Coordinates of C-alpha atoms and ligand atoms in Angstrom, one line a residue:
M24 CA -0.6 17.1 1.3
I25 CA 2.5 15.3 2.6
P26 CA 5.4 15.6 0.2
R27 CA 5.8 12.5 -1.9
E28 CA 9.3 11.7 -0.7
E29 CA 8.4 12.2 2.9
L30 CA 5.5 9.8 2.6
L31 CA 7.6 7.2 0.8
S32 CA 10.3 7.6 3.5
L33 CA 7.6 6.9 6.2
A34 CA 6.5 3.8 4.3
R35 CA 10.1 2.6 4.1
E36 CA 10.6 3.3 7.8
V37 CA 7.5 1.4 8.9
A38 CA 8.4 -1.5 6.7
L39 CA 11.2 -2.3 9.2
H40 CA 8.4 -3.5 11.5
A41 CA 7.0 -6.0 9.0
H42 CA 6.3 -9.5 10.4
C43 CA 7.3 -11.7 7.5
P44 CA 9.2 -14.7 8.8
Y45 CA 8.2 -16.8 5.7
S46 CA 8.9 -14.5 2.8
H47 CA 11.4 -12.1 4.4
F48 CA 9.9 -9.6 2.1
R49 CA 9.2 -6.4 4.1
V50 CA 6.5 -4.0 2.9
G51 CA 5.4 -0.8 4.5
A52 CA 2.5 1.5 3.5
A53 CA 1.3 4.9 4.6
V54 CA -2.0 6.5 3.8
V55 CA -3.0 10.1 4.3
A56 CA -6.3 11.6 5.2
G57 CA -7.0 15.1 6.7
G58 CA -3.2 15.7 6.8
N59 CA -2.6 12.7 9.1
A60 CA -0.7 9.6 8.1
Y61 CA -1.7 6.0 9.0
V62 CA 0.8 3.2 8.5
G63 CA 0.7 -0.5 8.0
V64 CA 3.0 -3.4 7.4
N65 CA 2.6 -6.9 6.0
V66 CA 1.9 -9.5 8.7
E67 CA 2.5 -13.1 7.8
I68 CA 0.8 -16.0 9.6
S69 CA 1.7 -19.7 9.7
S70 CA -1.4 -20.4 7.7
Y71 CA 0.1 -18.5 4.7
G72 CA -3.2 -17.5 3.0
L73 CA -4.2 -15.5 6.0
T74 CA -1.3 -13.0 5.5
L75 CA -2.2 -9.4 5.6
C76 CA -0.5 -7.0 3.2
A77 CA 0.9 -3.6 4.2
E78 CA -1.6 -1.7 2.1
R79 CA -4.6 -3.3 3.7
S80 CA -3.0 -3.0 7.1
A81 CA -2.6 0.8 6.6
L82 CA -6.1 1.2 5.3
A83 CA -7.5 -0.7 8.2
A84 CA -5.5 1.5 10.6
A85 CA -7.0 4.6 9.0
I86 CA -10.5 3.3 9.2
A87 CA -10.0 2.3 12.8
A88 CA -8.8 5.8 13.6
G89 CA -12.0 7.2 12.2
V90 CA -11.0 8.1 8.7
V91 CA -14.0 8.1 6.4
A92 CA -13.7 5.9 3.3
G93 CA -13.1 8.1 0.3
S94 CA -11.2 10.9 2.1
I95 CA -7.8 9.3 1.7
T96 CA -5.7 11.5 -0.6
Q97 CA -2.4 9.8 -0.8
V98 CA -1.0 6.3 -0.5
A99 CA 2.7 5.2 -0.4
V100 CA 4.0 1.7 -0.7
A101 CA 7.6 0.5 -0.1
C102 CA 8.9 -3.0 -0.6
I103 CA 12.3 -2.5 1.0
D104 CA 13.7 -5.9 0.1
V105 CA 13.2 -5.6 -3.6
Q106 CA 16.3 -5.4 -5.7
Q107 CA 17.2 -1.9 -7.0
G108 CA 16.0 -1.6 -10.6
A109 CA 13.6 -4.6 -10.3
P110 CA 10.5 -4.3 -12.4
I111 CA 7.5 -2.4 -11.2
Q112 CA 5.6 -5.7 -10.9
D113 CA 7.9 -6.6 -8.0
R114 CA 6.6 -3.7 -5.9
T115 CA 3.0 -2.7 -6.8
P116 CA 0.0 -3.5 -4.7
C117 CA -1.5 -7.0 -5.1
G118 CA -5.0 -7.6 -6.5
A119 CA -6.6 -7.8 -3.1
C120 CA -5.1 -4.6 -2.0
R121 CA -6.1 -2.9 -5.3
Q122 CA -9.7 -3.8 -4.5
W123 CA -9.4 -2.3 -1.0
L124 CA -7.9 0.8 -2.5
A125 CA -10.7 1.0 -5.1
D126 CA -13.3 0.8 -2.3
L127 CA -11.5 2.9 0.4
A128 CA -9.2 5.2 -1.4
P129 CA -10.7 5.8 -4.8
H130 CA -9.4 9.4 -5.1
A131 CA -5.9 8.9 -3.8
V132 CA -2.7 9.4 -5.6
I133 CA -0.6 6.2 -5.2
Y134 CA 3.2 6.3 -4.9
V135 CA 5.3 3.1 -5.4
D136 CA 8.8 3.3 -4.0
G137 CA 11.3 3.1 -6.8
D138 CA 8.9 4.3 -9.5
M139 CA 8.6 8.0 -10.5
R140 CA 4.9 7.8 -11.5
D141 CA 1.9 9.0 -9.6
F142 CA -0.7 6.4 -10.0
K143 CA -4.5 6.5 -9.6
I144 CA -6.4 3.3 -8.7
E145 CA -7.8 3.3 -12.3
D146 CA -4.3 2.9 -13.6
L147 CA -3.7 -0.2 -11.4
M148 CA -7.2 -1.6 -11.6
P149 CA -9.3 -0.6 -14.6
F150 CA -13.0 -1.5 -14.3
A151 CA -12.7 -2.2 -10.6
F152 CA -15.7 -3.9 -9.1
G153 CA -17.7 -1.5 -7.0
H154 CA -21.3 -1.1 -6.0
K155 CA -23.3 1.3 -3.9
V156 CA -24.8 -0.1 -0.8
Ligands
THU28 N1 2.8 -7.9 0.1 C1 2.3 -6.8 0.6 O1 2.4 -6.4 1.8 N2 1.7 -5.9 -0.3 C2 1.5 -6.2 -1.6 O2 0.7 -5.6 -2.3 C3 2.2 -7.4 -2.2 C4 2.7 -8.4 -1.3 C5 3.4 -8.9 1.1 C6 2.6 -10.1 1.3 C7 3.7 -11.1 1.8 O3 3.9 -10.9 3.2 C8 5.0 -10.6 1.1 O4 4.7 -9.3 0.6 C9 5.4 -11.5 -0.1 O5 4.4 -11.7 -1.0

């Protein structure tokens, strides 16, 4: 386990590398498996719909490094440009990222920077689609 605050701090730090020339909304994510952390940022593309969120970026980095889906234990997300005290909806993972989390990190505890709660994917996405292949 990486301490909650340490992982959130890593997510905030990596968010500084976000590529978001359109929204200027920097997001960082860090996922943990086997005691190692894998990070990601949002990457925006001129064809806006092809933008990659920080959470999916971090999950892809973990998978590329050899992490087995399901072994991710912690996820931290930090939206560093959000106003202090802004509602939780301004900083939680989007729907697409929730599906990625449901598939790849179903057992993880999810930390959202600026919110005290420890979330599970079931809290964020009840009745998530999923099927065995
Ligand atoms: N974004 C994320 O990286 N994660 C989310 O879950 C929500 C949104 C990014 C996408 C886009 O680059 C910017 O935040 C504004 O929507």
